[in-house]
mmCIF file of C-alpha atoms and ligand atoms in Angstrom:
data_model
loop_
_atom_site.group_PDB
_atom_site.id
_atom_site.type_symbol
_atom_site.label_atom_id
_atom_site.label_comp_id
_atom_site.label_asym_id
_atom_site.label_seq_id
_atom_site.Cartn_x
_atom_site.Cartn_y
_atom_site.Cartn_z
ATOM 1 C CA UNK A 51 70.660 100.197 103.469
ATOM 2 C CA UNK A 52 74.327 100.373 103.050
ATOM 3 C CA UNK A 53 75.674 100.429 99.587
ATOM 4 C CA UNK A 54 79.368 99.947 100.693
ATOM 5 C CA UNK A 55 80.537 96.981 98.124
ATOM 6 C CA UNK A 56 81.094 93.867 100.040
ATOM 7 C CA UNK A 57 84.157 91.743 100.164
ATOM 8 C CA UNK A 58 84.634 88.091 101.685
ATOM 9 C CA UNK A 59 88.532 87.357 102.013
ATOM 10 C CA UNK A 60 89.364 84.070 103.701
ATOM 11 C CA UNK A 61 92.484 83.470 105.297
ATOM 12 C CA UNK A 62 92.792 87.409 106.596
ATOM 13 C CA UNK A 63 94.406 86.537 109.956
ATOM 14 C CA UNK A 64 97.902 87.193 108.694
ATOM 15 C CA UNK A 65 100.049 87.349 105.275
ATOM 16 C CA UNK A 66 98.287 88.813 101.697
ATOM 17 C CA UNK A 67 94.539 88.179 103.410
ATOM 18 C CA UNK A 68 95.436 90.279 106.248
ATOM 19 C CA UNK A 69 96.320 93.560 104.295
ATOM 20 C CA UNK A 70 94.315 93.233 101.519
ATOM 21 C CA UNK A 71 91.557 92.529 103.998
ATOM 22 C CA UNK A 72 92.590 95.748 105.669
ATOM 23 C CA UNK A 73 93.528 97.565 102.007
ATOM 24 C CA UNK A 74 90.354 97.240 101.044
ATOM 25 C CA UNK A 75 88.591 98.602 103.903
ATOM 26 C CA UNK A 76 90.315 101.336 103.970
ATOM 27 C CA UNK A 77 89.005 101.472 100.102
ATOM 28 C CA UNK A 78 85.716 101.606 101.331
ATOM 29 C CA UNK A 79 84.512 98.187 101.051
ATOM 30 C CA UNK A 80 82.705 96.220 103.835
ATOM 31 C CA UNK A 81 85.413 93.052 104.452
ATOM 32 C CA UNK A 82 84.790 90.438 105.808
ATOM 33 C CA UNK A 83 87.870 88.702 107.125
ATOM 34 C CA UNK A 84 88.470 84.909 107.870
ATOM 35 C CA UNK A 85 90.322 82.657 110.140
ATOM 36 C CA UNK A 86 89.864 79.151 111.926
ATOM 37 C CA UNK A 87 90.526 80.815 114.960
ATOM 38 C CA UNK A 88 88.373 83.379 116.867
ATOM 39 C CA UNK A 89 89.311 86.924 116.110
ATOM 40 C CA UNK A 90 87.955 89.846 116.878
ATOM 41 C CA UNK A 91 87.925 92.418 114.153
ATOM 42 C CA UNK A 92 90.863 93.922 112.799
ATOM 43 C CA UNK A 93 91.490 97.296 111.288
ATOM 44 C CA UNK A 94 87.853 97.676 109.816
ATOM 45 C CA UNK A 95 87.620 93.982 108.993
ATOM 46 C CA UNK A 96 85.256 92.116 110.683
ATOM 47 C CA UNK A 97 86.613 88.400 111.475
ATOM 48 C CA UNK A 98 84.130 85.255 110.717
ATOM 49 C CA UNK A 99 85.421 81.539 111.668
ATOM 50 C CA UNK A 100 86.087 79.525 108.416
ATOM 51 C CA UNK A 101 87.875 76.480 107.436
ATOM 52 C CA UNK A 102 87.955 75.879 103.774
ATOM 53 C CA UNK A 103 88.298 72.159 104.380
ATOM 54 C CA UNK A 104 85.162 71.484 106.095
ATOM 55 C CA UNK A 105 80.982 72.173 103.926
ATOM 56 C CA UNK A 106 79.853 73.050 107.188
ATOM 57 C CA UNK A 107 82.013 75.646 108.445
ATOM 58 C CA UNK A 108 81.427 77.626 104.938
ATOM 59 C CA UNK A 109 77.889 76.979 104.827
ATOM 60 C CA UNK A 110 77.425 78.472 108.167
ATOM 61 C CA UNK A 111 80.273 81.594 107.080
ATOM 62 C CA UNK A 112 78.182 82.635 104.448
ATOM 63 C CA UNK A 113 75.197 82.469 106.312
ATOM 64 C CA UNK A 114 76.788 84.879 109.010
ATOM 65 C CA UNK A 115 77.659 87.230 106.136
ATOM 66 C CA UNK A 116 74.131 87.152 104.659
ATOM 67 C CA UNK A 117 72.648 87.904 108.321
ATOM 68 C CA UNK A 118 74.575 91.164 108.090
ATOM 69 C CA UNK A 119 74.138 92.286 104.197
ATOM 70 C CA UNK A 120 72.437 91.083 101.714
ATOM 71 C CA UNK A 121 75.128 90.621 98.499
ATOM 72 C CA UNK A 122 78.556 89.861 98.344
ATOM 73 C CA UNK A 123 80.302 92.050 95.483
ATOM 74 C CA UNK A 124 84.121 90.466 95.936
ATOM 75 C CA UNK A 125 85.084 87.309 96.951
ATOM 76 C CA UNK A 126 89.077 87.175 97.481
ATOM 77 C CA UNK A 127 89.929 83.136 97.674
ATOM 78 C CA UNK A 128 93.442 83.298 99.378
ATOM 79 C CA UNK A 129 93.745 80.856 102.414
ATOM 80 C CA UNK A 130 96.171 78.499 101.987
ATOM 81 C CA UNK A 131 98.814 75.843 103.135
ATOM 82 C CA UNK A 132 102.346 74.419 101.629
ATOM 83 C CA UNK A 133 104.871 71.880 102.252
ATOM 84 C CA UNK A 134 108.095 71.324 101.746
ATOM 85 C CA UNK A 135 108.994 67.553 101.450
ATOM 86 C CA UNK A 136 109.872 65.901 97.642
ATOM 87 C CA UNK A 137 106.526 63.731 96.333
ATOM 88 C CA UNK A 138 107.849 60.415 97.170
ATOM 89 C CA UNK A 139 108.123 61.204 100.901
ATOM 90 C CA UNK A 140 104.576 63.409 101.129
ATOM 91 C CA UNK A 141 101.864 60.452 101.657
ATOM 92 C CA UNK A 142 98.835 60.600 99.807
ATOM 93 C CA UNK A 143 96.655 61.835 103.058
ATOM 94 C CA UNK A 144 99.398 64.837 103.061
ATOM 95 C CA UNK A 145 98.920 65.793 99.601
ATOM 96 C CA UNK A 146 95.128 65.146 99.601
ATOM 97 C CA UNK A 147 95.277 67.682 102.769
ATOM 98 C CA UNK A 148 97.201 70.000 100.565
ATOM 99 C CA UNK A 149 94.556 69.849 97.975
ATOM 100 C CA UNK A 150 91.711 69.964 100.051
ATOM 101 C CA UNK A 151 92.385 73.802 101.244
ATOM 102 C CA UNK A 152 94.306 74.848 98.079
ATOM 103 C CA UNK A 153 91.821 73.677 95.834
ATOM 104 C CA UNK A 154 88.743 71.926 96.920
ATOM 105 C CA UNK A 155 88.770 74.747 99.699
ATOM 106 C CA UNK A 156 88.332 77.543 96.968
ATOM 107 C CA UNK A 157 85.752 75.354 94.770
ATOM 108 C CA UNK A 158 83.642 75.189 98.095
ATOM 109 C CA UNK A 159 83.779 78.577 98.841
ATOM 110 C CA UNK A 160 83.286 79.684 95.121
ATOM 111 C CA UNK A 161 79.704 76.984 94.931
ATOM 112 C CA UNK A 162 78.661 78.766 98.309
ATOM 113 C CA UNK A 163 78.916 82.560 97.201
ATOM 114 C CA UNK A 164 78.110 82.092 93.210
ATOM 115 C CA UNK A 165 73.956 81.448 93.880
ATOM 116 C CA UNK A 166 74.568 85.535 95.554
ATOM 117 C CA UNK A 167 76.297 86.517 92.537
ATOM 118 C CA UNK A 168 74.604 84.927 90.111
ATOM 119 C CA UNK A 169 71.738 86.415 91.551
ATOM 120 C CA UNK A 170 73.182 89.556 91.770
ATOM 121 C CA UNK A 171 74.574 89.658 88.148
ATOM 122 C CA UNK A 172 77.415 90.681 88.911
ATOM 123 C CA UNK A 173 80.529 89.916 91.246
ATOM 124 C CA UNK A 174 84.525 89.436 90.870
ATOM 125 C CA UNK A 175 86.443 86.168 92.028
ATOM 126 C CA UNK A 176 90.051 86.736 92.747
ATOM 127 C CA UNK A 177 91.942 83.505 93.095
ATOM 128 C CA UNK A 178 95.176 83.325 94.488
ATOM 129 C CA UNK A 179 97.566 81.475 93.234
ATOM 130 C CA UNK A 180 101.397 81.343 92.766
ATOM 131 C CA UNK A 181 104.320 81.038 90.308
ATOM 132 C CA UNK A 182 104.465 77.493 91.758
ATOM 133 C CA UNK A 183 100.393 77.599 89.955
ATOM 134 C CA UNK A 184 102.844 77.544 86.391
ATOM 135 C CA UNK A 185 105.896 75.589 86.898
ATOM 136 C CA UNK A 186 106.495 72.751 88.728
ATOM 137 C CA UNK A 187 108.314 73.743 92.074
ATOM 138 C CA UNK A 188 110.989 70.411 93.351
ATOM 139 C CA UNK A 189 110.414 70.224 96.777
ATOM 140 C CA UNK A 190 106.514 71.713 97.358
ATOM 141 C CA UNK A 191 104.782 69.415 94.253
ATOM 142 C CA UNK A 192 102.077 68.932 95.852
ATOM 143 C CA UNK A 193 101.208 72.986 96.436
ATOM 144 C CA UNK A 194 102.255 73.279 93.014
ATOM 145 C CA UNK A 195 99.747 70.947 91.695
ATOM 146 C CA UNK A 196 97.022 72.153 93.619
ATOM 147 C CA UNK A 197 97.949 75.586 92.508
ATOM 148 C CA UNK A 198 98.319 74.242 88.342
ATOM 149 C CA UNK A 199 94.185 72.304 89.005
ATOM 150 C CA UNK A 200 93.822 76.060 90.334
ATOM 151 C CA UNK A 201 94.877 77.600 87.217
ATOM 152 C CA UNK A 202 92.749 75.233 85.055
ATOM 153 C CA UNK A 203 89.701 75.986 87.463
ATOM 154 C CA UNK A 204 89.777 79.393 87.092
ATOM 155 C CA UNK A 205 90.757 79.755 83.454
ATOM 156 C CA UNK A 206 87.488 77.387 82.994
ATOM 157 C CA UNK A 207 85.119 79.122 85.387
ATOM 158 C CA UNK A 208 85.909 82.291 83.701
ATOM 159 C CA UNK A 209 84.831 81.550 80.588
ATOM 160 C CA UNK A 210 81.374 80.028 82.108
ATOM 161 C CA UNK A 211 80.663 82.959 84.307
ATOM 162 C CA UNK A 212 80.775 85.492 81.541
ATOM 163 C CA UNK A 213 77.143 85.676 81.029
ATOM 164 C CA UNK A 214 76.569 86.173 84.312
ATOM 165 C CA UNK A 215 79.167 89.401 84.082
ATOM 166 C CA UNK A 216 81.285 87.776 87.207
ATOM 167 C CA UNK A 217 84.910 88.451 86.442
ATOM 168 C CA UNK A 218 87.443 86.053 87.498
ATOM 169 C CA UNK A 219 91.162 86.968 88.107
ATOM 170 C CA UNK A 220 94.025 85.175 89.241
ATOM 171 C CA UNK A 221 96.689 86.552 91.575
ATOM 172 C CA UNK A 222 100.012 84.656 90.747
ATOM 173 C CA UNK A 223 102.777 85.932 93.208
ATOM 174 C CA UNK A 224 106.654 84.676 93.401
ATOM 175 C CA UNK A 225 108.035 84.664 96.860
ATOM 176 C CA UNK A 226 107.226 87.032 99.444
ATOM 177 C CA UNK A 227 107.656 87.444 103.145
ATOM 178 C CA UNK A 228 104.116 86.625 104.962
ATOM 179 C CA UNK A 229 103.646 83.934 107.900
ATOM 180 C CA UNK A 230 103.715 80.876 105.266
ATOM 181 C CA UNK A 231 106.775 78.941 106.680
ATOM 182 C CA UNK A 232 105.108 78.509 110.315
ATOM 183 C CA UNK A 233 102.660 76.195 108.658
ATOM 184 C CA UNK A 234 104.503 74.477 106.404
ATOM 185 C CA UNK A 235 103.971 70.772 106.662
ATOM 186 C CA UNK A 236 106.823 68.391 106.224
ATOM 187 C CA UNK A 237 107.820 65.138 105.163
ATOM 188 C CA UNK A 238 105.766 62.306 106.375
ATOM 189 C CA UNK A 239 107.506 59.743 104.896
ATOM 190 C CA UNK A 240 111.282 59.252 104.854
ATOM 191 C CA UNK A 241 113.730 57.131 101.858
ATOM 192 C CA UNK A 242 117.413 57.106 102.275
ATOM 193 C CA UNK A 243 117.754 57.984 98.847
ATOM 194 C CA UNK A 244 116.376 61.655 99.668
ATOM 195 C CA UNK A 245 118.418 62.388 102.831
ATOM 196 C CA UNK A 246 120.934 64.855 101.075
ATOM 197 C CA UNK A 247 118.207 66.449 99.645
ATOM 198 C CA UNK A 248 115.375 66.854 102.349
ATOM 199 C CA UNK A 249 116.478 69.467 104.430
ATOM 200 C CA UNK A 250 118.124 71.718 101.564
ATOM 201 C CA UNK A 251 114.895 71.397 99.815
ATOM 202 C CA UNK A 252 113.131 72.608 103.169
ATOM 203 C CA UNK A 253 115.813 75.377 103.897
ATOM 204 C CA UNK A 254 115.636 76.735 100.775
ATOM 205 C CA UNK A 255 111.854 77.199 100.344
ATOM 206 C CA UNK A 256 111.968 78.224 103.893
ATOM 207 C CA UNK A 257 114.800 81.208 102.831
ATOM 208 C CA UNK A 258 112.567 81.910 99.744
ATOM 209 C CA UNK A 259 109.917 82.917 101.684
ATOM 210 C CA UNK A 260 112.181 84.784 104.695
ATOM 211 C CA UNK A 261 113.867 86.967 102.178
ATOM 212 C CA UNK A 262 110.669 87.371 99.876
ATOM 213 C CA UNK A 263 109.298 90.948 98.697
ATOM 214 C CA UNK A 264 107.571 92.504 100.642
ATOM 215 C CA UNK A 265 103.779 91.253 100.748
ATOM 216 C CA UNK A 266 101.956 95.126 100.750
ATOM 217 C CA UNK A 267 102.561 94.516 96.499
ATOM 218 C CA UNK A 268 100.429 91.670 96.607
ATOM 219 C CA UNK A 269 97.796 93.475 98.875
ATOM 220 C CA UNK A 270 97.940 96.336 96.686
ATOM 221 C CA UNK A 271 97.381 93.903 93.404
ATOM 222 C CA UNK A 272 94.080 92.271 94.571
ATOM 223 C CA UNK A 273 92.436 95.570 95.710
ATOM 224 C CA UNK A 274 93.236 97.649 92.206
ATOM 225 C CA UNK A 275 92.321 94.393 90.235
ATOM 226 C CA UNK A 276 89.088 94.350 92.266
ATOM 227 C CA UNK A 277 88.554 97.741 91.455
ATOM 228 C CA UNK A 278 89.451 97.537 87.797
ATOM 229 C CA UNK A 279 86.410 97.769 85.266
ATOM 230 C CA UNK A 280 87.741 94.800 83.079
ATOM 231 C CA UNK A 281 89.991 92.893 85.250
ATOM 232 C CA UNK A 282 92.358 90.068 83.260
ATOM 233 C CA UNK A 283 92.269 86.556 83.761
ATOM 234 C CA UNK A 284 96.120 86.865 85.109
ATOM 235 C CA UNK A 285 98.459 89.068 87.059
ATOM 236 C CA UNK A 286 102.019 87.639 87.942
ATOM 237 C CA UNK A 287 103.156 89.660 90.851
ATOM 238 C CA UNK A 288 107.259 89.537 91.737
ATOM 239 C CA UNK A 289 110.561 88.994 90.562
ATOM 240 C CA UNK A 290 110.197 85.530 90.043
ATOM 241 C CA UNK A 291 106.802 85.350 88.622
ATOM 242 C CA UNK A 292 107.838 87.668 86.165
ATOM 243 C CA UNK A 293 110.835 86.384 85.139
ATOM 244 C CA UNK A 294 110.765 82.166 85.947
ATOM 245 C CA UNK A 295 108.012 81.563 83.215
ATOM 246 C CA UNK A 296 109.248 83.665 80.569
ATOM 247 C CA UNK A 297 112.689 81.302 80.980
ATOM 248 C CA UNK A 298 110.427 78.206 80.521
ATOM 249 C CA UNK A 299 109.284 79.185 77.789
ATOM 250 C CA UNK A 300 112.435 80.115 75.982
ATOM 251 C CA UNK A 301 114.930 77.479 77.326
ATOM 252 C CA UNK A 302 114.992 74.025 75.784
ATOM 253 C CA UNK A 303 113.357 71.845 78.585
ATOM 254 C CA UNK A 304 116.502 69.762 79.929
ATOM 255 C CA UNK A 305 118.564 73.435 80.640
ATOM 256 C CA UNK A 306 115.391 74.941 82.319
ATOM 257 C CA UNK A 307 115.738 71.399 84.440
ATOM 258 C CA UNK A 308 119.596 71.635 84.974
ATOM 259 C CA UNK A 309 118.766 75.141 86.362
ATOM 260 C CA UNK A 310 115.752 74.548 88.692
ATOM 261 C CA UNK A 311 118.171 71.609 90.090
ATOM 262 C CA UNK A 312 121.086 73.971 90.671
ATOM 263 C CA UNK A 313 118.961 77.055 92.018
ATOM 264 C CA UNK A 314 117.644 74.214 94.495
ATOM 265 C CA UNK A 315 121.911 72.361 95.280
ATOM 266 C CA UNK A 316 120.193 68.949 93.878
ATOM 267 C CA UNK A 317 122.768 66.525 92.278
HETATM 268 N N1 LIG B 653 104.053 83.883 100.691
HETATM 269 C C1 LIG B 653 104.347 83.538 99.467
HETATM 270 O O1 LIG B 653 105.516 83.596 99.057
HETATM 271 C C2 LIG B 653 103.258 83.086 98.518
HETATM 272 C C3 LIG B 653 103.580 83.025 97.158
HETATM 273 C C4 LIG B 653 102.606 82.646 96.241
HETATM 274 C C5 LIG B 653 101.323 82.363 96.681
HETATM 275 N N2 LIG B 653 101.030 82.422 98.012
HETATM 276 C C6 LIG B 653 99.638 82.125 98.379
HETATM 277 O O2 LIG B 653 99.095 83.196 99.133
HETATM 278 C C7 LIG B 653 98.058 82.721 99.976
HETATM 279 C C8 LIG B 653 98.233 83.306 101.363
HETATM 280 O O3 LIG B 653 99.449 82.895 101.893
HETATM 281 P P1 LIG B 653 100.386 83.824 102.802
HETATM 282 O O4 LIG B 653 101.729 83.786 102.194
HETATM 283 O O5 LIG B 653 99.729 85.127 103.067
HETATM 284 O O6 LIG B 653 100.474 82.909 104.111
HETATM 285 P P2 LIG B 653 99.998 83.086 105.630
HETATM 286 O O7 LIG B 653 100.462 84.398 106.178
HETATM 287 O O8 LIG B 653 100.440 81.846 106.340
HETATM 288 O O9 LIG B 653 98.402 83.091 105.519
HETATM 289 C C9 LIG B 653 97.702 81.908 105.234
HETATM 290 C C10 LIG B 653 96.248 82.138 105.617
HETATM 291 O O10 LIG B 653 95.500 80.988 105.199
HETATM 292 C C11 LIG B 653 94.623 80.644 106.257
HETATM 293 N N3 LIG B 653 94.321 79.209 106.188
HETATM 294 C C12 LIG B 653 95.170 78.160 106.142
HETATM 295 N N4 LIG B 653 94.490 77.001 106.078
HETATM 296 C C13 LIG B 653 93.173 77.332 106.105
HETATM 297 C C14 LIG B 653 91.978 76.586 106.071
HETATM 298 N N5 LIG B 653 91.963 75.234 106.013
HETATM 299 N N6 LIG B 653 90.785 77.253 106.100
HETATM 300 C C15 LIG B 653 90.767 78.591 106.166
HETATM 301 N N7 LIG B 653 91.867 79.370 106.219
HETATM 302 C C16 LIG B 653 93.059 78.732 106.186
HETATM 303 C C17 LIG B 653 95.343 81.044 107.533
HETATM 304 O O11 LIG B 653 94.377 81.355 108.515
HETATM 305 P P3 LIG B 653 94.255 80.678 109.986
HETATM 306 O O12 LIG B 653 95.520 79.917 110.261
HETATM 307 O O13 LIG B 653 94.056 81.853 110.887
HETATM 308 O O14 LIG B 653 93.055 79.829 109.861
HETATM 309 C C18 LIG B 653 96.064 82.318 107.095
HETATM 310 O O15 LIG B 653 95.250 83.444 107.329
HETATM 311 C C19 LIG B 653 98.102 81.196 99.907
HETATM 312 O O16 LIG B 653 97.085 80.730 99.055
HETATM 313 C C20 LIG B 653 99.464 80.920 99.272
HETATM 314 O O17 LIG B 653 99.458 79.720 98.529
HETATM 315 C C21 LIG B 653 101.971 82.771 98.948
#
């Protein structure tokens, strides 16, 4: 029987899944990669079709991971989608969309692998979520408040998994360069008042991610939080992760505004 610790990442066909996927085989873990596409494996990771959005297509990844081993030691919840369009112009099928990977997607993944771990008595949830997961982001509200009910999940789930000694950690990056702007959805609705605003609200989330850091730091947090012995409930990974909430919490709210409009050209 192979004892190699076992590691489901979804999302590993490009961006932070992809090398951590890869990071962590190289760490010795069996990964398990996924994708909604077909993909055969890559570096060490072996691909498995999964859409977060759908019960059925995670009922039946599992079920393709358990026909190969028989535990699942790490599960790495990190697919993901954004947009960039202001609230008002992102209709409420958009932003339930937005929710239903970002959040619903890791809930359903999460209810599908806990029976193993529970089971097991042991596991580690790493949940990814962003600096947008602790300040409201202008311009991708939605992703941030799928990201905040995120935050809330996992703050809650960690408490309520500590008997079963499953650790849960989340992953709370700034901006970095990965694949994210070729599936960023956009506006679906359109209001005159907005049109000086839409597309510098698109560019600059857009350029945010473009010029980002470079993703390996994000790759290389999830696998040495996975293999920490008493992983936090928290990492903030980035320039702006480190430094964005620490200025909300000093700065009197209406400056912190004044400068999240200005950082962004609003009037
Ligand atoms: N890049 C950043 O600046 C940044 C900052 C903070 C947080 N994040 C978070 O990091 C995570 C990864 O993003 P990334 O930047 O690495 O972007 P990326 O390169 O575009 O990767 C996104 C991954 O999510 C998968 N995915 C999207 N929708 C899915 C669905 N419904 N079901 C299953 N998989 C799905 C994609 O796989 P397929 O298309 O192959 O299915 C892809 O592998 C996301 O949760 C994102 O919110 C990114």
């Amino acid at each position: 029987m192979n004892n190699k610790k076992v590691a489901l990442v979804t999302g590993a066909s490009s961006g932070f899944g992809q090398l951590s996927a890869q990071l962590l085989a190289q760490k010795g873990y069996l990964v398990f990669g996924t994708s909604r596409k077909e993909h055969s494996a890559i570096s060490g990771v072996e691909m498995l079709i999964l859409d977060v959005k759908s019960d059925s297509s995670v009922q039946s990844c599992i079920k393709q991971l358990l026909a190969q081993t028989n535990r699942i030691d790490l599960l790495v919840n990190n697919a993901g989608q954004i947009h960039a369009s202001m609230l008002e112009e992102t209709s409420l099928e958009q932003a339930k969309e937005i929710f239903e990977t970002n959040f619903w997607g890791v809930v359903r993944v999460t209810n599908a692998v806990l029976p193993i771990m529970r089971q097991q008595r042991s596991g580690h949830i790493i949940n990814m979520s962003s600096v947008a997961g602790l300040i409201g982001a202008p311009g991708q509200g939605f992703y941030s408040a799928s990201k905040f009910s995120l935050e809330g999940y996992s703050e809650a789930l960690s408490v309520e998994l500590d008997p079963f000694n499953i650790k849960v950690s989340l992953i709370e990056p700034g901006y970095f360069k990965t694949n994210f702007n070729s599936a960023m959805l956009q506006p679906t609705l359109t209001y005159a008042d907005y049109d000086n605003v839409r597309d510098v609200i698109r560019s600059s989330v857009q350029k945010a991610i473009a010029q980002g850091d470079n993703p390996e730091k994000v790759a290389q947090t999830i696998v040495s939080v996975a293999q920490s012995q008493s992983p936090q409930l928290r990492y903030r990974v980035g320039n702006e992760a480190q430094w964005l909430p620490r200025l909300k919490a000093i700065l009197p709210d209406k400056l912190f505004r004044f400068g999240a409009r200005k950082r962004l050209n609003l009037p």
